[in-house]
PDB file of C-alpha atoms and ligand atoms in Angstrom:
ATOM      1  CA  UNK A   1     216.073 -45.404 234.238  1.00 93.00           C
ATOM      2  CA  UNK A   2     213.271 -47.989 234.514  1.00 96.00           C
ATOM      3  CA  UNK A   3     213.664 -51.075 236.690  1.00 96.00           C
ATOM      4  CA  UNK A   4     211.199 -53.972 236.684  1.00 97.00           C
ATOM      5  CA  UNK A   5     210.578 -55.519 240.060  1.00 97.00           C
ATOM      6  CA  UNK A   6     207.216 -57.290 239.703  1.00 97.00           C
ATOM      7  CA  UNK A   7     204.554 -56.213 240.329  1.00 98.00           C
ATOM      8  CA  UNK A   8     206.356 -52.850 240.493  1.00 98.00           C
ATOM      9  CA  UNK A   9     207.807 -50.734 237.702  1.00 98.00           C
ATOM     10  CA  UNK A  10     210.385 -48.407 239.253  1.00 98.00           C
ATOM     11  CA  UNK A  11     211.237 -45.061 237.665  1.00 98.00           C
ATOM     12  CA  UNK A  12     214.597 -44.021 239.053  1.00 97.00           C
ATOM     13  CA  UNK A  13     215.750 -40.378 239.090  1.00 98.00           C
ATOM     14  CA  UNK A  14     219.002 -38.870 240.305  1.00 97.00           C
ATOM     15  CA  UNK A  15     217.293 -35.802 241.741  1.00 97.00           C
ATOM     16  CA  UNK A  16     213.654 -34.722 242.136  1.00 97.00           C
ATOM     17  CA  UNK A  17     211.733 -32.130 244.104  1.00 97.00           C
ATOM     18  CA  UNK A  18     209.555 -34.800 245.674  1.00 98.00           C
ATOM     19  CA  UNK A  19     208.933 -38.377 244.520  1.00 98.00           C
ATOM     20  CA  UNK A  20     205.288 -38.011 245.628  1.00 98.00           C
ATOM     21  CA  UNK A  21     204.851 -34.961 243.390  1.00 97.00           C
ATOM     22  CA  UNK A  22     206.520 -36.700 240.441  1.00 98.00           C
ATOM     23  CA  UNK A  23     204.252 -39.732 240.764  1.00 97.00           C
ATOM     24  CA  UNK A  24     201.153 -37.544 241.117  1.00 95.00           C
ATOM     25  CA  UNK A  25     202.098 -35.834 237.859  1.00 94.00           C
ATOM     26  CA  UNK A  26     202.262 -39.191 236.038  1.00 94.00           C
ATOM     27  CA  UNK A  27     198.554 -39.214 235.250  1.00 89.00           C
ATOM     28  CA  UNK A  28     197.308 -42.517 233.887  1.00 89.00           C
ATOM     29  CA  UNK A  29     200.243 -44.484 235.325  1.00 94.00           C
ATOM     30  CA  UNK A  30     199.189 -48.034 236.237  1.00 94.00           C
ATOM     31  CA  UNK A  31     199.003 -49.430 239.748  1.00 96.00           C
ATOM     32  CA  UNK A  32     202.410 -50.378 241.217  1.00 98.00           C
ATOM     33  CA  UNK A  33     204.244 -47.621 239.368  1.00 98.00           C
ATOM     34  CA  UNK A  34     207.056 -46.426 241.645  1.00 98.00           C
ATOM     35  CA  UNK A  35     209.217 -43.363 241.664  1.00 98.00           C
ATOM     36  CA  UNK A  36     212.522 -43.338 243.498  1.00 98.00           C
ATOM     37  CA  UNK A  37     215.167 -40.614 243.676  1.00 98.00           C
ATOM     38  CA  UNK A  38     218.719 -40.461 245.031  1.00 97.00           C
ATOM     39  CA  UNK A  39     217.885 -37.069 246.492  1.00 97.00           C
ATOM     40  CA  UNK A  40     214.880 -34.798 246.919  1.00 97.00           C
ATOM     41  CA  UNK A  41     215.229 -31.043 246.873  1.00 96.00           C
ATOM     42  CA  UNK A  42     211.730 -30.452 248.269  1.00 96.00           C
ATOM     43  CA  UNK A  43     210.951 -33.688 250.120  1.00 96.00           C
ATOM     44  CA  UNK A  44     207.717 -33.349 252.067  1.00 96.00           C
ATOM     45  CA  UNK A  45     206.621 -34.834 255.363  1.00 93.00           C
ATOM     46  CA  UNK A  46     203.285 -34.894 257.153  1.00 90.00           C
ATOM     47  CA  UNK A  47     201.851 -31.660 258.551  1.00 86.00           C
ATOM     48  CA  UNK A  48     203.610 -29.538 255.914  1.00 86.00           C
ATOM     49  CA  UNK A  49     207.032 -30.377 257.294  1.00 90.00           C
ATOM     50  CA  UNK A  50     210.087 -30.891 255.112  1.00 91.00           C
ATOM     51  CA  UNK A  51     211.687 -34.337 254.787  1.00 91.00           C
ATOM     52  CA  UNK A  52     215.468 -34.180 254.931  1.00 90.00           C
ATOM     53  CA  UNK A  53     216.553 -35.953 251.723  1.00 91.00           C
ATOM     54  CA  UNK A  54     220.320 -35.679 251.234  1.00 90.00           C
ATOM     55  CA  UNK A  55     221.817 -37.419 248.164  1.00 92.00           C
ATOM     56  CA  UNK A  56     222.443 -41.163 248.390  1.00 89.00           C
ATOM     57  CA  UNK A  57     221.729 -41.290 252.122  1.00 93.00           C
ATOM     58  CA  UNK A  58     218.159 -42.424 252.142  1.00 96.00           C
ATOM     59  CA  UNK A  59     215.431 -44.289 250.359  1.00 98.00           C
ATOM     60  CA  UNK A  60     212.993 -41.773 248.895  1.00 98.00           C
ATOM     61  CA  UNK A  61     210.239 -43.826 247.328  1.00 98.00           C
ATOM     62  CA  UNK A  62     206.655 -43.380 246.184  1.00 98.00           C
ATOM     63  CA  UNK A  63     204.337 -46.189 245.144  1.00 98.00           C
ATOM     64  CA  UNK A  64     201.049 -45.788 243.262  1.00 97.00           C
ATOM     65  CA  UNK A  65     198.172 -47.899 244.568  1.00 97.00           C
ATOM     66  CA  UNK A  66     194.637 -47.989 243.170  1.00 94.00           C
ATOM     67  CA  UNK A  67     192.755 -49.444 246.105  1.00 94.00           C
ATOM     68  CA  UNK A  68     189.236 -50.601 245.282  1.00 88.00           C
ATOM     69  CA  UNK A  69     187.011 -51.235 248.281  1.00 86.00           C
ATOM     70  CA  UNK A  70     183.403 -51.189 249.425  1.00 83.00           C
ATOM     71  CA  UNK A  71     184.568 -49.891 252.815  1.00 85.00           C
ATOM     72  CA  UNK A  72     186.568 -46.660 252.388  1.00 87.00           C
ATOM     73  CA  UNK A  73     187.101 -46.613 256.158  1.00 91.00           C
ATOM     74  CA  UNK A  74     189.779 -49.247 255.736  1.00 93.00           C
ATOM     75  CA  UNK A  75     191.915 -47.019 253.474  1.00 94.00           C
ATOM     76  CA  UNK A  76     193.969 -45.702 256.469  1.00 94.00           C
ATOM     77  CA  UNK A  77     195.158 -49.264 257.056  1.00 96.00           C
ATOM     78  CA  UNK A  78     197.318 -48.853 253.950  1.00 97.00           C
ATOM     79  CA  UNK A  79     199.673 -46.454 255.690  1.00 94.00           C
ATOM     80  CA  UNK A  80     199.805 -48.779 258.699  1.00 97.00           C
ATOM     81  CA  UNK A  81     200.718 -51.676 256.428  1.00 98.00           C
ATOM     82  CA  UNK A  82     203.475 -49.589 254.861  1.00 98.00           C
ATOM     83  CA  UNK A  83     204.951 -49.058 258.334  1.00 98.00           C
ATOM     84  CA  UNK A  84     204.729 -52.808 258.968  1.00 98.00           C
ATOM     85  CA  UNK A  85     206.650 -53.382 255.720  1.00 98.00           C
ATOM     86  CA  UNK A  86     209.371 -50.901 256.719  1.00 98.00           C
ATOM     87  CA  UNK A  87     209.688 -52.349 260.234  1.00 98.00           C
ATOM     88  CA  UNK A  88     209.818 -55.930 258.943  1.00 98.00           C
ATOM     89  CA  UNK A  89     212.482 -55.014 256.392  1.00 98.00           C
ATOM     90  CA  UNK A  90     214.638 -53.578 259.155  1.00 97.00           C
ATOM     91  CA  UNK A  91     214.087 -56.561 261.433  1.00 97.00           C
ATOM     92  CA  UNK A  92     214.911 -58.983 258.586  1.00 96.00           C
ATOM     93  CA  UNK A  93     218.193 -57.104 258.152  1.00 95.00           C
ATOM     94  CA  UNK A  94     219.046 -57.648 261.805  1.00 94.00           C
ATOM     95  CA  UNK A  95     218.179 -54.212 263.168  1.00 96.00           C
ATOM     96  CA  UNK A  96     217.252 -54.307 266.872  1.00 96.00           C
ATOM     97  CA  UNK A  97     214.801 -52.121 268.823  1.00 97.00           C
ATOM     98  CA  UNK A  98     212.531 -51.381 265.879  1.00 98.00           C
ATOM     99  CA  UNK A  99     209.228 -49.798 266.902  1.00 98.00           C
ATOM    100  CA  UNK A 100     206.248 -48.150 265.225  1.00 98.00           C
ATOM    101  CA  UNK A 101     204.736 -44.957 266.612  1.00 97.00           C
ATOM    102  CA  UNK A 102     201.094 -44.606 265.600  1.00 96.00           C
ATOM    103  CA  UNK A 103     200.193 -44.372 262.852  1.00 95.00           C
ATOM    104  CA  UNK A 104     203.262 -44.982 260.764  1.00 95.00           C
ATOM    105  CA  UNK A 105     206.549 -43.582 262.063  1.00 96.00           C
ATOM    106  CA  UNK A 106     209.194 -46.276 262.285  1.00 98.00           C
ATOM    107  CA  UNK A 107     211.633 -45.755 265.156  1.00 97.00           C
ATOM    108  CA  UNK A 108     214.907 -47.401 266.063  1.00 96.00           C
ATOM    109  CA  UNK A 109     216.086 -46.892 269.645  1.00 95.00           C
ATOM    110  CA  UNK A 110     213.225 -44.376 270.013  1.00 94.00           C
ATOM    111  CA  UNK A 111     214.446 -42.185 267.156  1.00 95.00           C
ATOM    112  CA  UNK A 112     212.567 -41.703 263.923  1.00 96.00           C
ATOM    113  CA  UNK A 113     214.175 -43.495 260.997  1.00 97.00           C
ATOM    114  CA  UNK A 114     211.243 -43.664 258.599  1.00 97.00           C
ATOM    115  CA  UNK A 115     208.095 -41.719 257.802  1.00 97.00           C
ATOM    116  CA  UNK A 116     205.186 -42.272 255.458  1.00 97.00           C
ATOM    117  CA  UNK A 117     203.135 -39.707 253.570  1.00 97.00           C
ATOM    118  CA  UNK A 118     200.051 -41.174 251.887  1.00 96.00           C
ATOM    119  CA  UNK A 119     198.310 -38.756 249.539  1.00 95.00           C
ATOM    120  CA  UNK A 120     195.094 -39.305 247.591  1.00 92.00           C
ATOM    121  CA  UNK A 121     195.208 -37.978 244.048  1.00 89.00           C
ATOM    122  CA  UNK A 122     191.525 -38.207 243.203  1.00 75.00           C
ATOM    123  CA  UNK A 123     188.446 -38.346 245.372  1.00 59.00           C
ATOM    124  CA  UNK A 124     185.977 -41.183 245.812  1.00 55.00           C
ATOM    125  CA  UNK A 125     186.711 -44.834 246.523  1.00 54.00           C
ATOM    126  CA  UNK A 126     185.912 -45.822 242.928  1.00 63.00           C
ATOM    127  CA  UNK A 127     188.703 -43.790 241.389  1.00 80.00           C
ATOM    128  CA  UNK A 128     191.076 -43.388 244.300  1.00 89.00           C
ATOM    129  CA  UNK A 129     194.720 -43.078 243.297  1.00 93.00           C
ATOM    130  CA  UNK A 130     196.867 -43.322 246.383  1.00 95.00           C
ATOM    131  CA  UNK A 131     200.465 -42.143 246.340  1.00 97.00           C
ATOM    132  CA  UNK A 132     202.254 -43.871 249.177  1.00 98.00           C
ATOM    133  CA  UNK A 133     205.470 -41.988 249.918  1.00 98.00           C
ATOM    134  CA  UNK A 134     208.047 -43.719 252.079  1.00 98.00           C
ATOM    135  CA  UNK A 135     211.221 -42.092 253.363  1.00 97.00           C
ATOM    136  CA  UNK A 136     213.831 -44.199 255.166  1.00 98.00           C
ATOM    137  CA  UNK A 137     217.008 -42.732 256.646  1.00 97.00           C
ATOM    138  CA  UNK A 138     219.679 -45.268 255.761  1.00 97.00           C
ATOM    139  CA  UNK A 139     223.195 -43.852 255.527  1.00 96.00           C
ATOM    140  CA  UNK A 140     222.947 -40.351 256.981  1.00 93.00           C
ATOM    141  CA  UNK A 141     225.848 -39.646 259.340  1.00 92.00           C
ATOM    142  CA  UNK A 142     224.227 -36.538 260.791  1.00 89.00           C
ATOM    143  CA  UNK A 143     221.062 -34.445 260.643  1.00 89.00           C
ATOM    144  CA  UNK A 144     220.368 -30.724 260.731  1.00 87.00           C
ATOM    145  CA  UNK A 145     220.307 -29.422 264.341  1.00 86.00           C
ATOM    146  CA  UNK A 146     216.511 -29.194 264.502  1.00 86.00           C
ATOM    147  CA  UNK A 147     216.246 -32.944 263.762  1.00 87.00           C
ATOM    148  CA  UNK A 148     219.272 -34.257 265.614  1.00 80.00           C
ATOM    149  CA  UNK A 149     217.368 -34.966 268.856  1.00 83.00           C
ATOM    150  CA  UNK A 150     214.614 -36.989 267.245  1.00 89.00           C
ATOM    151  CA  UNK A 151     215.867 -38.407 263.936  1.00 92.00           C
ATOM    152  CA  UNK A 152     218.402 -41.110 263.208  1.00 93.00           C
ATOM    153  CA  UNK A 153     219.525 -43.347 260.370  1.00 95.00           C
ATOM    154  CA  UNK A 154     220.169 -47.071 260.293  1.00 96.00           C
ATOM    155  CA  UNK A 155     223.883 -46.304 259.832  1.00 95.00           C
ATOM    156  CA  UNK A 156     223.955 -44.173 262.985  1.00 93.00           C
ATOM    157  CA  UNK A 157     222.013 -46.728 265.010  1.00 92.00           C
ATOM    158  CA  UNK A 158     223.717 -49.912 263.766  1.00 92.00           C
ATOM    159  CA  UNK A 159     227.113 -48.656 262.591  1.00 92.00           C
ATOM    160  CA  UNK A 160     226.578 -50.296 259.197  1.00 92.00           C
ATOM    161  CA  UNK A 161     225.948 -48.789 255.776  1.00 94.00           C
ATOM    162  CA  UNK A 162     222.938 -50.028 253.848  1.00 96.00           C
ATOM    163  CA  UNK A 163     222.743 -50.701 250.094  1.00 96.00           C
ATOM    164  CA  UNK A 164     219.806 -48.472 249.148  1.00 97.00           C
ATOM    165  CA  UNK A 165     218.615 -50.632 246.195  1.00 97.00           C
ATOM    166  CA  UNK A 166     218.709 -53.780 248.294  1.00 97.00           C
ATOM    167  CA  UNK A 167     216.611 -52.162 251.020  1.00 98.00           C
ATOM    168  CA  UNK A 168     214.225 -50.767 248.363  1.00 98.00           C
ATOM    169  CA  UNK A 169     213.601 -54.172 246.781  1.00 98.00           C
ATOM    170  CA  UNK A 170     213.123 -55.923 250.132  1.00 98.00           C
ATOM    171  CA  UNK A 171     210.684 -53.222 251.191  1.00 98.00           C
ATOM    172  CA  UNK A 172     208.707 -53.390 247.942  1.00 98.00           C
ATOM    173  CA  UNK A 173     208.279 -57.162 248.347  1.00 98.00           C
ATOM    174  CA  UNK A 174     206.840 -56.610 251.807  1.00 98.00           C
ATOM    175  CA  UNK A 175     204.552 -53.800 250.665  1.00 98.00           C
ATOM    176  CA  UNK A 176     203.225 -56.104 247.914  1.00 98.00           C
ATOM    177  CA  UNK A 177     202.627 -58.905 250.416  1.00 98.00           C
ATOM    178  CA  UNK A 178     200.792 -56.757 252.982  1.00 98.00           C
ATOM    179  CA  UNK A 179     198.793 -54.907 250.319  1.00 98.00           C
ATOM    180  CA  UNK A 180     197.582 -58.283 249.076  1.00 98.00           C
ATOM    181  CA  UNK A 181     196.280 -59.020 252.588  1.00 97.00           C
ATOM    182  CA  UNK A 182     194.537 -55.638 252.510  1.00 97.00           C
ATOM    183  CA  UNK A 183     192.935 -56.439 249.139  1.00 96.00           C
ATOM    184  CA  UNK A 184     191.674 -59.734 250.557  1.00 96.00           C
ATOM    185  CA  UNK A 185     189.989 -57.831 253.406  1.00 95.00           C
ATOM    186  CA  UNK A 186     192.292 -59.379 255.999  1.00 96.00           C
ATOM    187  CA  UNK A 187     192.227 -56.239 258.115  1.00 96.00           C
ATOM    188  CA  UNK A 188     192.728 -57.972 261.437  1.00 97.00           C
ATOM    189  CA  UNK A 189     195.883 -59.638 260.151  1.00 98.00           C
ATOM    190  CA  UNK A 190     197.271 -56.152 259.481  1.00 98.00           C
ATOM    191  CA  UNK A 191     196.039 -54.704 262.782  1.00 98.00           C
ATOM    192  CA  UNK A 192     197.427 -57.611 264.796  1.00 98.00           C
ATOM    193  CA  UNK A 193     200.799 -57.480 263.079  1.00 98.00           C
ATOM    194  CA  UNK A 194     200.964 -53.716 263.617  1.00 98.00           C
ATOM    195  CA  UNK A 195     200.121 -54.157 267.286  1.00 98.00           C
ATOM    196  CA  UNK A 196     202.822 -56.778 267.746  1.00 98.00           C
ATOM    197  CA  UNK A 197     205.418 -54.492 266.153  1.00 98.00           C
ATOM    198  CA  UNK A 198     204.494 -51.372 268.149  1.00 98.00           C
ATOM    199  CA  UNK A 199     205.135 -50.635 271.818  1.00 97.00           C
ATOM    200  CA  UNK A 200     202.691 -47.748 271.312  1.00 97.00           C
ATOM    201  CA  UNK A 201     199.793 -50.129 270.755  1.00 97.00           C
ATOM    202  CA  UNK A 202     198.915 -50.653 274.415  1.00 96.00           C
ATOM    203  CA  UNK A 203     199.490 -49.229 277.881  1.00 95.00           C
ATOM    204  CA  UNK A 204     201.578 -46.318 276.682  1.00 96.00           C
ATOM    205  CA  UNK A 205     201.028 -42.906 278.258  1.00 96.00           C
ATOM    206  CA  UNK A 206     200.834 -40.475 275.383  1.00 96.00           C
ATOM    207  CA  UNK A 207     199.721 -37.021 274.396  1.00 96.00           C
ATOM    208  CA  UNK A 208     197.904 -36.769 271.094  1.00 96.00           C
ATOM    209  CA  UNK A 209     197.970 -33.381 269.416  1.00 94.00           C
ATOM    210  CA  UNK A 210     194.963 -32.762 267.203  1.00 90.00           C
ATOM    211  CA  UNK A 211     194.383 -29.637 265.111  1.00 86.00           C
ATOM    212  CA  UNK A 212     193.156 -27.553 268.048  1.00 87.00           C
ATOM    213  CA  UNK A 213     193.455 -29.703 271.166  1.00 91.00           C
ATOM    214  CA  UNK A 214     195.727 -32.047 273.022  1.00 93.00           C
ATOM    215  CA  UNK A 215     194.438 -35.256 274.575  1.00 95.00           C
ATOM    216  CA  UNK A 216     196.341 -37.211 277.198  1.00 96.00           C
ATOM    217  CA  UNK A 217     195.668 -40.857 277.798  1.00 96.00           C
ATOM    218  CA  UNK A 218     196.824 -44.431 277.737  1.00 97.00           C
ATOM    219  CA  UNK A 219     196.792 -46.399 274.492  1.00 97.00           C
ATOM    220  CA  UNK A 220     194.470 -49.357 274.200  1.00 97.00           C
ATOM    221  CA  UNK A 221     195.034 -50.903 270.796  1.00 97.00           C
ATOM    222  CA  UNK A 222     194.063 -50.036 267.260  1.00 97.00           C
ATOM    223  CA  UNK A 223     190.615 -50.521 265.720  1.00 97.00           C
ATOM    224  CA  UNK A 224     189.864 -52.599 262.626  1.00 95.00           C
ATOM    225  CA  UNK A 225     190.245 -49.448 260.520  1.00 95.00           C
ATOM    226  CA  UNK A 226     193.564 -48.413 262.031  1.00 96.00           C
ATOM    227  CA  UNK A 227     192.337 -45.743 264.474  1.00 96.00           C
ATOM    228  CA  UNK A 228     194.094 -45.442 267.855  1.00 97.00           C
ATOM    229  CA  UNK A 229     192.073 -46.175 270.992  1.00 97.00           C
ATOM    230  CA  UNK A 230     192.990 -43.936 273.887  1.00 97.00           C
ATOM    231  CA  UNK A 231     191.688 -44.255 277.447  1.00 97.00           C
ATOM    232  CA  UNK A 232     191.481 -40.766 278.961  1.00 95.00           C
ATOM    233  CA  UNK A 233     191.410 -39.847 282.674  1.00 91.00           C
ATOM    234  CA  UNK A 234     187.625 -40.128 282.978  1.00 94.00           C
ATOM    235  CA  UNK A 235     187.879 -43.717 281.732  1.00 93.00           C
ATOM    236  CA  UNK A 236     186.247 -42.815 278.453  1.00 95.00           C
ATOM    237  CA  UNK A 237     187.767 -44.364 275.314  1.00 96.00           C
ATOM    238  CA  UNK A 238     188.519 -41.907 272.507  1.00 95.00           C
ATOM    239  CA  UNK A 239     189.076 -43.131 268.991  1.00 95.00           C
ATOM    240  CA  UNK A 240     191.749 -41.093 267.247  1.00 94.00           C
ATOM    241  CA  UNK A 241     191.669 -40.976 263.453  1.00 92.00           C
ATOM    242  CA  UNK A 242     194.517 -38.505 262.929  1.00 91.00           C
ATOM    243  CA  UNK A 243     196.957 -36.743 265.207  1.00 91.00           C
ATOM    244  CA  UNK A 244     200.510 -36.494 266.415  1.00 92.00           C
ATOM    245  CA  UNK A 245     201.454 -38.888 269.209  1.00 95.00           C
ATOM    246  CA  UNK A 246     204.118 -38.072 271.799  1.00 93.00           C
ATOM    247  CA  UNK A 247     205.246 -40.480 274.472  1.00 93.00           C
ATOM    248  CA  UNK A 248     204.873 -38.979 277.947  1.00 91.00           C
ATOM    249  CA  UNK A 249     207.270 -41.087 279.926  1.00 73.00           C
ATOM    250  CA  UNK A 250     209.377 -44.173 279.519  1.00 59.00           C
ATOM    251  CA  UNK A 251     207.629 -47.396 280.441  1.00 50.00           C
ATOM    252  CA  UNK A 252     209.185 -50.727 281.228  1.00 52.00           C
ATOM    253  CA  UNK A 253     208.676 -52.019 277.658  1.00 52.00           C
TER     254      UNK A 253
HETATM  255  C1  BTN B 301     206.588 -37.934 257.703  1.00 84.57           C
HETATM  256  O1  BTN B 301     206.414 -36.738 257.944  1.00 84.57           O
HETATM  257  O2  BTN B 301     206.871 -38.724 258.600  1.00 84.57           O
HETATM  258  C2  BTN B 301     206.438 -38.457 256.298  1.00 84.57           C
HETATM  259  C3  BTN B 301     207.711 -38.393 255.511  1.00 84.57           C
HETATM  260  C4  BTN B 301     207.574 -38.920 254.098  1.00 84.57           C
HETATM  261  C5  BTN B 301     208.806 -38.723 253.268  1.00 84.57           C
HETATM  262  C6  BTN B 301     208.728 -39.413 251.942  1.00 84.57           C
HETATM  263  S1  BTN B 301     210.266 -39.436 251.084  1.00 84.57           S
HETATM  264  C7  BTN B 301     209.497 -40.015 249.650  1.00 84.57           C
HETATM  265  C8  BTN B 301     208.158 -39.286 249.534  1.00 84.57           C
HETATM  266  N1  BTN B 301     208.319 -38.019 248.828  1.00 84.57           N
HETATM  267  C9  BTN B 301     208.086 -36.978 249.633  1.00 84.57           C
HETATM  268  O3  BTN B 301     208.167 -35.768 249.294  1.00 84.57           O
HETATM  269  N2  BTN B 301     207.759 -37.395 250.864  1.00 84.57           N
HETATM  270  C10 BTN B 301     207.730 -38.853 250.942  1.00 84.57           C
END
């Protein structure tokens, strides 16, 4: 089924392996093509993890963007803006204690409710096709044991069921709005909004796991290209482009 939600054209499927994979296979699809599925049988997360995608419980969405820019370094801001869009959608729906963990995990009451997997289809800024995959746990009542400590759904956290299509359309409107800011080179608008929405932006004691090392430090904001600034013990500021952030202890925020 095809649904028009300007500027997006949504291709809806009952079941798919992964909406990201489906959209990647749609070669030649125009910008703002979306793929959404009621369930994924091989939903993928970052770092080769699986994304739990039970039928009807979540929003499993991929959006095709064709970002054109003279400064490829600002491409990572797109996944930050997607997290902003998810967080704002939740807040607009009355959800409390929404947070963003760098770069783009959306948490409610410190549990992960949404994740984003941005994948480039072709190389080079001129021809970049970016598949922005967004998973949001909406109506799950439980999770597999290995996720139950860290994951949650809006239904678990708020006690209310969410109409998946309604959430999808609200989210798409926000993605369109923030992507427009990105296209207009309004990077600091994105960075500042992200920092206001995230308790991880500043003064948070975290460990950052990189491919082969772990760095401990205190967060000190996000750069204009979306990298995380971390003050380590020696006082030196490290700029983190990619890594897994873990909070070390609860702060008063
Ligand atoms: C993460 O690890 O936090 C990212 C999770 C991304 C999941 C979404 S669901 C829709 C899209 N299709 C996929 O296979 N993954 C993304």
